[in-house]
PDB file of C-alpha atoms in Angstrom:
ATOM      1  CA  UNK A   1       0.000   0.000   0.000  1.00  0.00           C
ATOM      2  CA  UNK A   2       1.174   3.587  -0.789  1.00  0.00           C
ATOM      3  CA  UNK A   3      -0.836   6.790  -0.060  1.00  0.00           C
ATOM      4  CA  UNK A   4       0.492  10.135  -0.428  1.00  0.00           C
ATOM      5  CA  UNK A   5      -0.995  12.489   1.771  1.00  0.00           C
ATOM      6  CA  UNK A   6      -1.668  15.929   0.439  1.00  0.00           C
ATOM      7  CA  UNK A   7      -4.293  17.377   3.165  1.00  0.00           C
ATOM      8  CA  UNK A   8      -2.727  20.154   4.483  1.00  0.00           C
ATOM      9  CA  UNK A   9      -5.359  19.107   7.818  1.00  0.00           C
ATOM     10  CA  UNK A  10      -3.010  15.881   7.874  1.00  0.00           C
ATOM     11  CA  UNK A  11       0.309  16.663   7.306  1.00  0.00           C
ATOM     12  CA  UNK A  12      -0.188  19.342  10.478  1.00  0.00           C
ATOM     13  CA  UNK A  13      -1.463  15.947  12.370  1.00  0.00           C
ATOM     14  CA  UNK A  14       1.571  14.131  11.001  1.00  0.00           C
ATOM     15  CA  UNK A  15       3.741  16.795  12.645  1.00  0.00           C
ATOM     16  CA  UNK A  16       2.491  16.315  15.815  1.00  0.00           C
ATOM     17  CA  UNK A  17       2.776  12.780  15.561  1.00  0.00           C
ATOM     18  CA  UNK A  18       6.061  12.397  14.545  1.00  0.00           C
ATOM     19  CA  UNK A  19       6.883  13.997  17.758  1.00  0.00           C
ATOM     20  CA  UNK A  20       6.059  11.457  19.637  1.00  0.00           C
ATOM     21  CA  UNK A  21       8.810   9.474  18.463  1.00  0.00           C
ATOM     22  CA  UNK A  22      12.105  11.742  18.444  1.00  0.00           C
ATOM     23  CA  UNK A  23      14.601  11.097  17.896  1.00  0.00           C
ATOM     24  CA  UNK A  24      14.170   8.712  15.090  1.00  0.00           C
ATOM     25  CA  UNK A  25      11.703  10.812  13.827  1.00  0.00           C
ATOM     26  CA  UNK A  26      13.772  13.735  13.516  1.00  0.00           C
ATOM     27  CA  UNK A  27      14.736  13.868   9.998  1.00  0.00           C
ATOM     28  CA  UNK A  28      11.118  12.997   8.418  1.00  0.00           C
ATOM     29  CA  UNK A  29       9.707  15.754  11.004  1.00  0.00           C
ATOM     30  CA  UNK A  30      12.017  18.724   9.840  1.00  0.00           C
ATOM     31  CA  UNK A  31      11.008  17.275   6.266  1.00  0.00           C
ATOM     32  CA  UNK A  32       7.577  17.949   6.987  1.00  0.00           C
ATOM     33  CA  UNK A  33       7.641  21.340   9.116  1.00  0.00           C
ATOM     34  CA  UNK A  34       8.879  22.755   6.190  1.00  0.00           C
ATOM     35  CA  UNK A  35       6.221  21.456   3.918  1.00  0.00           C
ATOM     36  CA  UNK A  36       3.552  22.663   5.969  1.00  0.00           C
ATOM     37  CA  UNK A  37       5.613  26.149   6.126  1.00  0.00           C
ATOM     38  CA  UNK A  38       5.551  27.046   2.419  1.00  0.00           C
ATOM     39  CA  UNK A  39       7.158  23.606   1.076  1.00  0.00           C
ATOM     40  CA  UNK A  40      10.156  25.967  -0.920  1.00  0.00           C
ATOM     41  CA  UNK A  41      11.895  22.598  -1.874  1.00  0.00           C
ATOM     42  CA  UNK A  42       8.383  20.907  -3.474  1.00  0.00           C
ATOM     43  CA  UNK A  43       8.350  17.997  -1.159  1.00  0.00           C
ATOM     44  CA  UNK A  44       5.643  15.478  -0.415  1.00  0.00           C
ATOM     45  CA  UNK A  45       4.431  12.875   1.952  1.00  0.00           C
ATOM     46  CA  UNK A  46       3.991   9.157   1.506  1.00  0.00           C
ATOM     47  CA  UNK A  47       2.683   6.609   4.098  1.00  0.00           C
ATOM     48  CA  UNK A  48       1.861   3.224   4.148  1.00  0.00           C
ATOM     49  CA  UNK A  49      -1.499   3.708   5.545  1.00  0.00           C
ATOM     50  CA  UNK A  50      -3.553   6.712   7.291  1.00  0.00           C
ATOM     51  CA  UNK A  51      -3.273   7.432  10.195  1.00  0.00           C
ATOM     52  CA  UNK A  52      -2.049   4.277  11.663  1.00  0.00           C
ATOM     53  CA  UNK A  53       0.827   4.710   9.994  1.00  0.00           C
ATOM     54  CA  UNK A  54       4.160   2.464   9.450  1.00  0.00           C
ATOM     55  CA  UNK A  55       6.168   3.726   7.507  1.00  0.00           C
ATOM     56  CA  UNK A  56       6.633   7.243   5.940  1.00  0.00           C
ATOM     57  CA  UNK A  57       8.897   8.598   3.362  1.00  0.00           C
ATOM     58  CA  UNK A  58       9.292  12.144   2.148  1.00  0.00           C
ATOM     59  CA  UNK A  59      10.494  12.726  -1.437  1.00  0.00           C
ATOM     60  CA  UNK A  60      10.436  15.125  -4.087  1.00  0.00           C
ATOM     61  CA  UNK A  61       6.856  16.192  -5.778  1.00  0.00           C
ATOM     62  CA  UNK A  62       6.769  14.216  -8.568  1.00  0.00           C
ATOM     63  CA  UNK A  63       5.210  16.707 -11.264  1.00  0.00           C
ATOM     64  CA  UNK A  64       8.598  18.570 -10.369  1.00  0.00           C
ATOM     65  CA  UNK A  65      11.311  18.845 -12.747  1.00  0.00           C
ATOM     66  CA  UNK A  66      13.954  16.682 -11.881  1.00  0.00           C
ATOM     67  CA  UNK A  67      17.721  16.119 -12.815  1.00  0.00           C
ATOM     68  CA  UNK A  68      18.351  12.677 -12.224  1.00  0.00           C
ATOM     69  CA  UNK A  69      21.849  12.702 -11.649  1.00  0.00           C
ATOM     70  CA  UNK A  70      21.239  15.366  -8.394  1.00  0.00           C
ATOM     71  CA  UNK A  71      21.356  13.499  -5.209  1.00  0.00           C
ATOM     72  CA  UNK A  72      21.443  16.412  -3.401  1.00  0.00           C
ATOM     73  CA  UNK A  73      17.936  17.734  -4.161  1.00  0.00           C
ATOM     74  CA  UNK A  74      16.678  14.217  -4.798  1.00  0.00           C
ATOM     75  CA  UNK A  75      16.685  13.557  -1.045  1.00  0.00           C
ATOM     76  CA  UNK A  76      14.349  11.427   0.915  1.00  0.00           C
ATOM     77  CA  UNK A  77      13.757  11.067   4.557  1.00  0.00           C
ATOM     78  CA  UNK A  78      12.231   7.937   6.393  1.00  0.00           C
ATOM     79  CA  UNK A  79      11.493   7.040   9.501  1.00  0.00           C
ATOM     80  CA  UNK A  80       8.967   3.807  10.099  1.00  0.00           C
ATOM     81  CA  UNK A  81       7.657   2.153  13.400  1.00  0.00           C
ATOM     82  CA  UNK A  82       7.593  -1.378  11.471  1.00  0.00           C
ATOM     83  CA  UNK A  83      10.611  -2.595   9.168  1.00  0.00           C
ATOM     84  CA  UNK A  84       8.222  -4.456   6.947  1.00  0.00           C
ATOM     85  CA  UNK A  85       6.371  -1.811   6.186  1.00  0.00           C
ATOM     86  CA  UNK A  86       8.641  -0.056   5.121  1.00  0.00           C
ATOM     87  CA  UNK A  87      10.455  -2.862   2.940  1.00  0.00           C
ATOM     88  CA  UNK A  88       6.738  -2.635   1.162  1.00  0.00           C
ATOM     89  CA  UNK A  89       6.996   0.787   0.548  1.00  0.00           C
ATOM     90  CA  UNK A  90      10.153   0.633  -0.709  1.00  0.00           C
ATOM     91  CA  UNK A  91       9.040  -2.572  -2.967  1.00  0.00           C
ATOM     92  CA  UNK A  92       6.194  -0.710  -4.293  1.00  0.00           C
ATOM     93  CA  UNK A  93       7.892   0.938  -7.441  1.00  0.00           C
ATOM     94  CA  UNK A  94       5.392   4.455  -7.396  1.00  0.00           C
ATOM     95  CA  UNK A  95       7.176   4.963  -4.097  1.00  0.00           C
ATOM     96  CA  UNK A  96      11.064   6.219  -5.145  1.00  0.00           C
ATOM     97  CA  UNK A  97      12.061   6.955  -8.375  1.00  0.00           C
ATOM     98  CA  UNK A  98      15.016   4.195  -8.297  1.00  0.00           C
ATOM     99  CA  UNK A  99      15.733   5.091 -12.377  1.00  0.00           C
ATOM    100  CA  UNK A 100      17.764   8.629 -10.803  1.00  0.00           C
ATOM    101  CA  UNK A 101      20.724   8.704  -8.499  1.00  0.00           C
ATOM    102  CA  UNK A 102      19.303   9.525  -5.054  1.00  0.00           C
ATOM    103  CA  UNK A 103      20.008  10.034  -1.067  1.00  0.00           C
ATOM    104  CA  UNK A 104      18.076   8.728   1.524  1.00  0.00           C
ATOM    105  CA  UNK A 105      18.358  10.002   4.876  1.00  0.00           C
ATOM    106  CA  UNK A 106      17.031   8.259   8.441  1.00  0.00           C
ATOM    107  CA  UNK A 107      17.979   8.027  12.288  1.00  0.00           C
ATOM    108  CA  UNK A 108      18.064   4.864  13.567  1.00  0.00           C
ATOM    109  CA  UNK A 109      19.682   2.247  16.010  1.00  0.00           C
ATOM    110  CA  UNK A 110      20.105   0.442  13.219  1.00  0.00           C
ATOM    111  CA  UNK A 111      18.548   0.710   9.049  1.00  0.00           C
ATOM    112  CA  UNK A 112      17.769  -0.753   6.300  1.00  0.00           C
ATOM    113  CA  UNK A 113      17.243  -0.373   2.344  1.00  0.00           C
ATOM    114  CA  UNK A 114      18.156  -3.690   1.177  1.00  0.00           C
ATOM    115  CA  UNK A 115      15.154  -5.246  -1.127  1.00  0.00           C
ATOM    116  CA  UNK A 116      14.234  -8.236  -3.032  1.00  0.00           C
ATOM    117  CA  UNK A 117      15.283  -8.009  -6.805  1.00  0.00           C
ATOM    118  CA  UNK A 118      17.096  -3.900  -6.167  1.00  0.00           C
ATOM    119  CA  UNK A 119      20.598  -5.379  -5.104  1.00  0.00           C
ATOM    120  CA  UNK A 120      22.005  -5.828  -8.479  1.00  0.00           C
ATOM    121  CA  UNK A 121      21.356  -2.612 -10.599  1.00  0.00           C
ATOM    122  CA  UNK A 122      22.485   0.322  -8.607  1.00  0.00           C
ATOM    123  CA  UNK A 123      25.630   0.888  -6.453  1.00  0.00           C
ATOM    124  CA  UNK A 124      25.030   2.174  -3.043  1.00  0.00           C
ATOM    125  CA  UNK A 125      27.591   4.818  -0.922  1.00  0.00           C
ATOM    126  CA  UNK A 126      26.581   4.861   2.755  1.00  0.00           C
ATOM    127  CA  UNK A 127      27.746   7.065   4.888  1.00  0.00           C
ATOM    128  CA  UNK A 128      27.133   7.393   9.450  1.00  0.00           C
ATOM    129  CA  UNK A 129      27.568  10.199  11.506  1.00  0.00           C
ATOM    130  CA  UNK A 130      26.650  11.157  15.390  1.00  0.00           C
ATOM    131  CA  UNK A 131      23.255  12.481  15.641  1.00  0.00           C
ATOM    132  CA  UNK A 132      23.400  15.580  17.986  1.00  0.00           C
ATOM    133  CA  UNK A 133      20.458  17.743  19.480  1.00  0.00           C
ATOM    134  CA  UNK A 134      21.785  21.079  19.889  1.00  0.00           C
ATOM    135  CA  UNK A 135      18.702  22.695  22.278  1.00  0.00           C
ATOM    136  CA  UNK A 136      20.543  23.126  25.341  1.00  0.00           C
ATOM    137  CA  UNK A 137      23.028  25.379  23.657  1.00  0.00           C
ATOM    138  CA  UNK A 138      20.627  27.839  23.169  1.00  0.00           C
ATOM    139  CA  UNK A 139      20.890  28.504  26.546  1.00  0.00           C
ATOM    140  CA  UNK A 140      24.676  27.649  27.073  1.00  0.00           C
ATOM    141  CA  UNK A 141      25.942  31.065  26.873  1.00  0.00           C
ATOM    142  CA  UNK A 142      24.718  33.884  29.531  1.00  0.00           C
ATOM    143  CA  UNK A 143      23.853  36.584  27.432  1.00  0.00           C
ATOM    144  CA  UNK A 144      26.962  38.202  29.054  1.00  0.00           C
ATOM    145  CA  UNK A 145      29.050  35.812  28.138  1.00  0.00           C
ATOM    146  CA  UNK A 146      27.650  35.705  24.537  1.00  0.00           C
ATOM    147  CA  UNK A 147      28.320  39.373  24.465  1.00  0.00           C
ATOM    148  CA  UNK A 148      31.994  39.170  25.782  1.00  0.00           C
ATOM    149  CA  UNK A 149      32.769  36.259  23.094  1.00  0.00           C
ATOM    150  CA  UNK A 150      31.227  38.935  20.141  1.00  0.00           C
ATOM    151  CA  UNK A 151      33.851  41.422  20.830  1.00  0.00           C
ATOM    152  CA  UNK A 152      36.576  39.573  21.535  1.00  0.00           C
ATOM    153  CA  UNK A 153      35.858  39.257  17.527  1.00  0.00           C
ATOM    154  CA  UNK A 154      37.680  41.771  15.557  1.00  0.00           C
ATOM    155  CA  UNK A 155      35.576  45.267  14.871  1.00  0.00           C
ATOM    156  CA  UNK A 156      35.752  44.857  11.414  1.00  0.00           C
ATOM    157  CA  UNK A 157      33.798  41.646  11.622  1.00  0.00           C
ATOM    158  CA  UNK A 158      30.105  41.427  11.859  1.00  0.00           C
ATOM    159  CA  UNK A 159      27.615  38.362  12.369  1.00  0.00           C
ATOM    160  CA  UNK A 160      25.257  38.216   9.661  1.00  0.00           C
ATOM    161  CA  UNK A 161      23.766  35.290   6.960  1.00  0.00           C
ATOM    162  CA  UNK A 162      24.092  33.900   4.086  1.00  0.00           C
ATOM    163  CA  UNK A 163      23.696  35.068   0.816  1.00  0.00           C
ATOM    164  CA  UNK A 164      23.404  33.248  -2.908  1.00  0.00           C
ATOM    165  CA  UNK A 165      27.298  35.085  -3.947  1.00  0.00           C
ATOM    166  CA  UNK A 166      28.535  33.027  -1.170  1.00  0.00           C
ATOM    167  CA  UNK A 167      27.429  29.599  -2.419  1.00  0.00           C
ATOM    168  CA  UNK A 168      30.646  29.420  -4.223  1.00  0.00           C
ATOM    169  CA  UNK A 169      33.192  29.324  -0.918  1.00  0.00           C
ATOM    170  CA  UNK A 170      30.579  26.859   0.372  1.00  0.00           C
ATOM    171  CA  UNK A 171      30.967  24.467  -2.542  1.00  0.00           C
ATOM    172  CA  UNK A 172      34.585  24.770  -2.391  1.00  0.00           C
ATOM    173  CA  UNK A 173      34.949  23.913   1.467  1.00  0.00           C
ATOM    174  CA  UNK A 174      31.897  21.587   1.911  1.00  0.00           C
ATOM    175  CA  UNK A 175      33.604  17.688   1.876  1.00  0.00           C
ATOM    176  CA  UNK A 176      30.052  16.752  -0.287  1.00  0.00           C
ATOM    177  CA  UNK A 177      30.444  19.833  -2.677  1.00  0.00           C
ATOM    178  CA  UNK A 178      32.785  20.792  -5.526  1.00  0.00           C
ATOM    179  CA  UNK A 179      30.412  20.466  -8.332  1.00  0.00           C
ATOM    180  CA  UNK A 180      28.162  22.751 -10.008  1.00  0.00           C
ATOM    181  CA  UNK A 181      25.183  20.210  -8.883  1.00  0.00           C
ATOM    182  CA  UNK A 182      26.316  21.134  -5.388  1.00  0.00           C
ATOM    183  CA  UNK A 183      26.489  25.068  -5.407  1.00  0.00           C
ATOM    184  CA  UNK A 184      22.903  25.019  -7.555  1.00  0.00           C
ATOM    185  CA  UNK A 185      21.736  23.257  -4.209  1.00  0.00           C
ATOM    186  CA  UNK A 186      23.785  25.308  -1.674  1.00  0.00           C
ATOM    187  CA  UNK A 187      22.288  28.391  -3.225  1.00  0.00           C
ATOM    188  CA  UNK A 188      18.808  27.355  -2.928  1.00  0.00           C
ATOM    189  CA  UNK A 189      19.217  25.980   1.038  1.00  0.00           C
ATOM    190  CA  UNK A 190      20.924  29.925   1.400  1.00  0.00           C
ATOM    191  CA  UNK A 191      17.749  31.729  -0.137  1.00  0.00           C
ATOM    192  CA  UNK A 192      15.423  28.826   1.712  1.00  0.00           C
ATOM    193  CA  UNK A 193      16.385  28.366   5.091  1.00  0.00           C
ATOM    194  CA  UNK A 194      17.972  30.114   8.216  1.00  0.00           C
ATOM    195  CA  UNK A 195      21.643  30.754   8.323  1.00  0.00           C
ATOM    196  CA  UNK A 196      24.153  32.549  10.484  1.00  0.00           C
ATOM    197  CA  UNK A 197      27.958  33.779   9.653  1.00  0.00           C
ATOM    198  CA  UNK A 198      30.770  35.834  10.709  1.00  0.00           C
ATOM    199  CA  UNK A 199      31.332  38.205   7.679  1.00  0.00           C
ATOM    200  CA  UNK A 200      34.786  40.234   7.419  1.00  0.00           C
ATOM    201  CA  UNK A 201      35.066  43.792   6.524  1.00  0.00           C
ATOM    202  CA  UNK A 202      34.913  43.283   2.532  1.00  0.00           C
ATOM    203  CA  UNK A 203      31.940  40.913   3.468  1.00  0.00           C
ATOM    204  CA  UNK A 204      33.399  37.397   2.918  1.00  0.00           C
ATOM    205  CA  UNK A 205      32.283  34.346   5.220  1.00  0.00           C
ATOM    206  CA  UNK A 206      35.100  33.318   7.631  1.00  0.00           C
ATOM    207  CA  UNK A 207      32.335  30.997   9.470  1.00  0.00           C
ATOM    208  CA  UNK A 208      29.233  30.000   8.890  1.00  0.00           C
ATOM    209  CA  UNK A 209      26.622  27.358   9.194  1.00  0.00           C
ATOM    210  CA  UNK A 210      23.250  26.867   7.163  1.00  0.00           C
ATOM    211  CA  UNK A 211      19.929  24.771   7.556  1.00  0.00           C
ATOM    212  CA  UNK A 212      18.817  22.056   4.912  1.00  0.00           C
ATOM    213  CA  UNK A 213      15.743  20.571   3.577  1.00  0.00           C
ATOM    214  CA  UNK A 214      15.177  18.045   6.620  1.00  0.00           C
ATOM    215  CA  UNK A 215      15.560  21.654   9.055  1.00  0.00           C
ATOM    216  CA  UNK A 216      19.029  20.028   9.857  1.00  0.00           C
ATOM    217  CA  UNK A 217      22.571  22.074  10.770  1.00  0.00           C
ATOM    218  CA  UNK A 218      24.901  21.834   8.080  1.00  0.00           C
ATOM    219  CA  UNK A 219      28.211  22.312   6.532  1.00  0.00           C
ATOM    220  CA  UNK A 220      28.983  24.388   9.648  1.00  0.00           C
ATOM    221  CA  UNK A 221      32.741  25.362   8.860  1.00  0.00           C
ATOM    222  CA  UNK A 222      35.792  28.083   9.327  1.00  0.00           C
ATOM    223  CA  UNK A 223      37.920  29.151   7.016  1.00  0.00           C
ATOM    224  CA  UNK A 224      41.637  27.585   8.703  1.00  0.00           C
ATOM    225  CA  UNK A 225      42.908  30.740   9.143  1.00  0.00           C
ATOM    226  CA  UNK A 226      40.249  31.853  11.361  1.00  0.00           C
ATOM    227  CA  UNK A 227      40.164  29.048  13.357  1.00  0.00           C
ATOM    228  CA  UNK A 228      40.081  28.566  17.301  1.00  0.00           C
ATOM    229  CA  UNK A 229      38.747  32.106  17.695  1.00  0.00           C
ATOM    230  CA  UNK A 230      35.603  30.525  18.608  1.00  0.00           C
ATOM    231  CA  UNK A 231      33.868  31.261  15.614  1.00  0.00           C
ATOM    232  CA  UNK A 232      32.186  28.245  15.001  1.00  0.00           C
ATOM    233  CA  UNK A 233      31.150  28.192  19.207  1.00  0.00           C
ATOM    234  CA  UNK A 234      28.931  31.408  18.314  1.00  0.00           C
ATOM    235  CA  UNK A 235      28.015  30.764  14.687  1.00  0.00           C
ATOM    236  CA  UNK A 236      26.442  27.441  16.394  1.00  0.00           C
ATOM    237  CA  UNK A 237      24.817  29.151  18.844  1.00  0.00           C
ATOM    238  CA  UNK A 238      23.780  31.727  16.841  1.00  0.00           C
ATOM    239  CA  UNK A 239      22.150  29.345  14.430  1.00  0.00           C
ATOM    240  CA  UNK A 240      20.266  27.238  17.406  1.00  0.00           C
ATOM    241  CA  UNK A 241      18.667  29.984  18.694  1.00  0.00           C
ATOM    242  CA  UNK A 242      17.205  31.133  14.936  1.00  0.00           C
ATOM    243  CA  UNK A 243      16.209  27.970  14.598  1.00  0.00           C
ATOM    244  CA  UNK A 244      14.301  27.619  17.948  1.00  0.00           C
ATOM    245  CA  UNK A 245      12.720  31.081  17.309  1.00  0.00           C
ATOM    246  CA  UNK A 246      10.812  29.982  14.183  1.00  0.00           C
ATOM    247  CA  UNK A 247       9.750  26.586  16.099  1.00  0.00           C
ATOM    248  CA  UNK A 248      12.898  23.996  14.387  1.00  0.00           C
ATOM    249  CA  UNK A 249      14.190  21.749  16.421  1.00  0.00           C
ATOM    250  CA  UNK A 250      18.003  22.554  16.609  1.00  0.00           C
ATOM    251  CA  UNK A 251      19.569  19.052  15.212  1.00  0.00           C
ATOM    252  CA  UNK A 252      22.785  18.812  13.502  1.00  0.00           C
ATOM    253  CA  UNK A 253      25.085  15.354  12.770  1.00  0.00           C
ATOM    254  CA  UNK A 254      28.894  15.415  13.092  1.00  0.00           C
ATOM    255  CA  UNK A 255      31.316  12.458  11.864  1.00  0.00           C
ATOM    256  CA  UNK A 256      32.877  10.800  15.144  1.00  0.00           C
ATOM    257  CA  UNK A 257      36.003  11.173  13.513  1.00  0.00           C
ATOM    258  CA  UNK A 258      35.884  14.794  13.525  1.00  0.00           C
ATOM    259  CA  UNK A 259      37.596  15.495  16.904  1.00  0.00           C
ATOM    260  CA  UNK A 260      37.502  19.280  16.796  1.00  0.00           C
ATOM    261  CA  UNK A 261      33.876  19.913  16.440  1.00  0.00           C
ATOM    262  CA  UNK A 262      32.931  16.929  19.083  1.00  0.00           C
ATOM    263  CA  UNK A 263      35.215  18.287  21.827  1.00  0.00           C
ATOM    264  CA  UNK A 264      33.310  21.463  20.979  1.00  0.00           C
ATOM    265  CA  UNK A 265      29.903  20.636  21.013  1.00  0.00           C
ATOM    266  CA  UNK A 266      30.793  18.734  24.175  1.00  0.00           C
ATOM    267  CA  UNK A 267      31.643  21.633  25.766  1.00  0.00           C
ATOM    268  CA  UNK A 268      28.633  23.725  24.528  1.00  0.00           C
ATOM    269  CA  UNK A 269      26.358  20.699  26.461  1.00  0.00           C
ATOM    270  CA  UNK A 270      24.777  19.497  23.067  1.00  0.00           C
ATOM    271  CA  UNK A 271      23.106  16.157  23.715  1.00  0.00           C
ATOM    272  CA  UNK A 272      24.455  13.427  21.602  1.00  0.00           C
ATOM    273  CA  UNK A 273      21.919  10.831  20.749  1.00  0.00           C
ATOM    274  CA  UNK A 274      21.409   7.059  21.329  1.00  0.00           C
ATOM    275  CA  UNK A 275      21.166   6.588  17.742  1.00  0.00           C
ATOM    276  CA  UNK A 276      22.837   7.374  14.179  1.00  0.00           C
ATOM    277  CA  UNK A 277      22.199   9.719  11.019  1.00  0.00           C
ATOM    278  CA  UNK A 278      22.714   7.494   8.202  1.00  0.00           C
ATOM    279  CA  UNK A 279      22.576   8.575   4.380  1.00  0.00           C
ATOM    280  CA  UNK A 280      22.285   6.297   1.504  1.00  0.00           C
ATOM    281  CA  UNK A 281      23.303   7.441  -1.804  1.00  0.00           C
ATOM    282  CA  UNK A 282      21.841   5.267  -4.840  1.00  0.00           C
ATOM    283  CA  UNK A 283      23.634   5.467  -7.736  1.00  0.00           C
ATOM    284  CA  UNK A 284      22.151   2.897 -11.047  1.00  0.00           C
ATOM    285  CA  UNK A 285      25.192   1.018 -12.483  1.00  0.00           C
ATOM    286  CA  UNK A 286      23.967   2.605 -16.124  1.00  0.00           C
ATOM    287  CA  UNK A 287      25.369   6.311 -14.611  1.00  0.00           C
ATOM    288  CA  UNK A 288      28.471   5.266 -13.599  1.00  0.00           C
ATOM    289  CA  UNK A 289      30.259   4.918 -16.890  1.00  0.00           C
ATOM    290  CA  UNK A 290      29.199   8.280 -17.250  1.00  0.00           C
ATOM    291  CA  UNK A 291      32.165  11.055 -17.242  1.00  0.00           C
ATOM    292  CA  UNK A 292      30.408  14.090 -16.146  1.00  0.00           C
ATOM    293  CA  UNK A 293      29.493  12.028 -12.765  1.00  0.00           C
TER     294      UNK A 293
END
């Protein structure tokens, strides 16, 4: 069974629900606060069944244009309650468009995407990180001390956002970007979604983070010049506290590998979660003899 659900009455029930079961709901829930808050990225719903639901998946609209060979806007979440349910949605073949290259995104103790008869056409690259909830840092800094840090920060430099001539840098410095696929998407999540950066005096980033299409904290990063200045401390805190104020949940994921930035959020008392942000990317076998991928 497959139903997509396009009743703006019950995606705002499916909101609610979903919070019932944090944090593996996480990534489907940011998915749909932002589709019942203007839906910029043209997302819908699909469930198993209504409203004892399963399994849900968000995807792309499907009367939107499409390139198939960008993952990065081709992005699903999923959570599900049952693991067969979701194998059927998966199985059912009006579900996922498995013809394009594609990420998948969850939180779980543990995942799954393998299905009967899908294991021999398409490659897949996984890739786990830490899931961390960052709503205690919102509070982590006395508004004293949040004051002292911003001018211990040179004059010249001002905390602002985003904007669409900075997608470039990002691309450059994100360790998923470096294509023109990549900046295309980078500029739409900076004209989209809340971000926060440390500008210099001819107004280029030195440290930033931005907010994706799941209402997740990414691709927070300082230039390595900059660095251990505590940028990134109040960029992050910065960006929690937008987030809060327009009713996000303040999530983020961070590689375990990446030493730096989990000694810091340590110290900034975010809450690192009993469970793990996985991404799938699916790639057919008939793209990968391609050159321009």
């Amino acid at each position: 069974n497959m139903l997509v659900l396009n009743c703006s009455v019950k995606l705002q029930m499916l909101e609610k629900m979903l919070m019932w079961s944090f944090p593996e709901s996480l990534k489907v829930y940011g998915a749909v606060m932002i589709i019942n808050r203007g839906n910029p990225f043209r997302k819908e719903v699909v469930v198993d069944k209504w409203p004892d639901f399963k399994a849900v998946i968000t995807r792309p609209q499907r009367e939107s244009e499409m390139d198939d060979l960008d993952h990065y806007t081709n992005a699903h979440a999923v959570f599900y309650k049952e693991l067969q349910a979701y194998k059927e949605l998966l199985e059912n073949t009006n579900t996922i468009n498995w013809g394009q290259i594609f990420q998948i995104q969850g939180i779980r103790k543990y995942f799954c995407i393998k299905i009967t008869g899908k294991l021999l056409d398409f490659l897949c690259d996984w890739a786990k990180n830490l899931c961390i909830c960052l709503e205690n840092i919102r509070n982590s800094f006395l508004p004293n001390t949040f004051t002292l840090l911003f001018l211990r920060m040179d004059p010249k430099l001002t905390v602002s956002y985003l904007d669409i001539s900075h997608a470039s840098l990002l691309n450059e410095t994100w360790s998923r970007g470096g294509n023109a696929r990549c900046q295309r998407y980078l500029a739409n999540l900076i004209c989209c979604f809340p971000s926060v950066c440390i500008l210099d005096d001819k107004g280029c980033p030195l440290s930033w983070s931005l907010t994706d299409q799941f209402a997740t904290m990414i691709h927070s990063y300082t230039l390595p010049e900059h660095r251990r200045k505590g940028y990134s401390r109040l960029v992050a805190t910065a960006l929690a506290k937008k987030l809060h104020s327009q009713g996000f949940p303040a999530q983020g994921n961070v590689l375990e590998t990446n030493t730096p930035s989990v000694t810091m959020l340590k110290s900034m008392n975010a809450q690192f979660l009993p469970c793990s942000f996985i991404r799938m990317i699916h790639t057919p076998f008939h793209f990968l003899s391609k050159p321009h991928l």
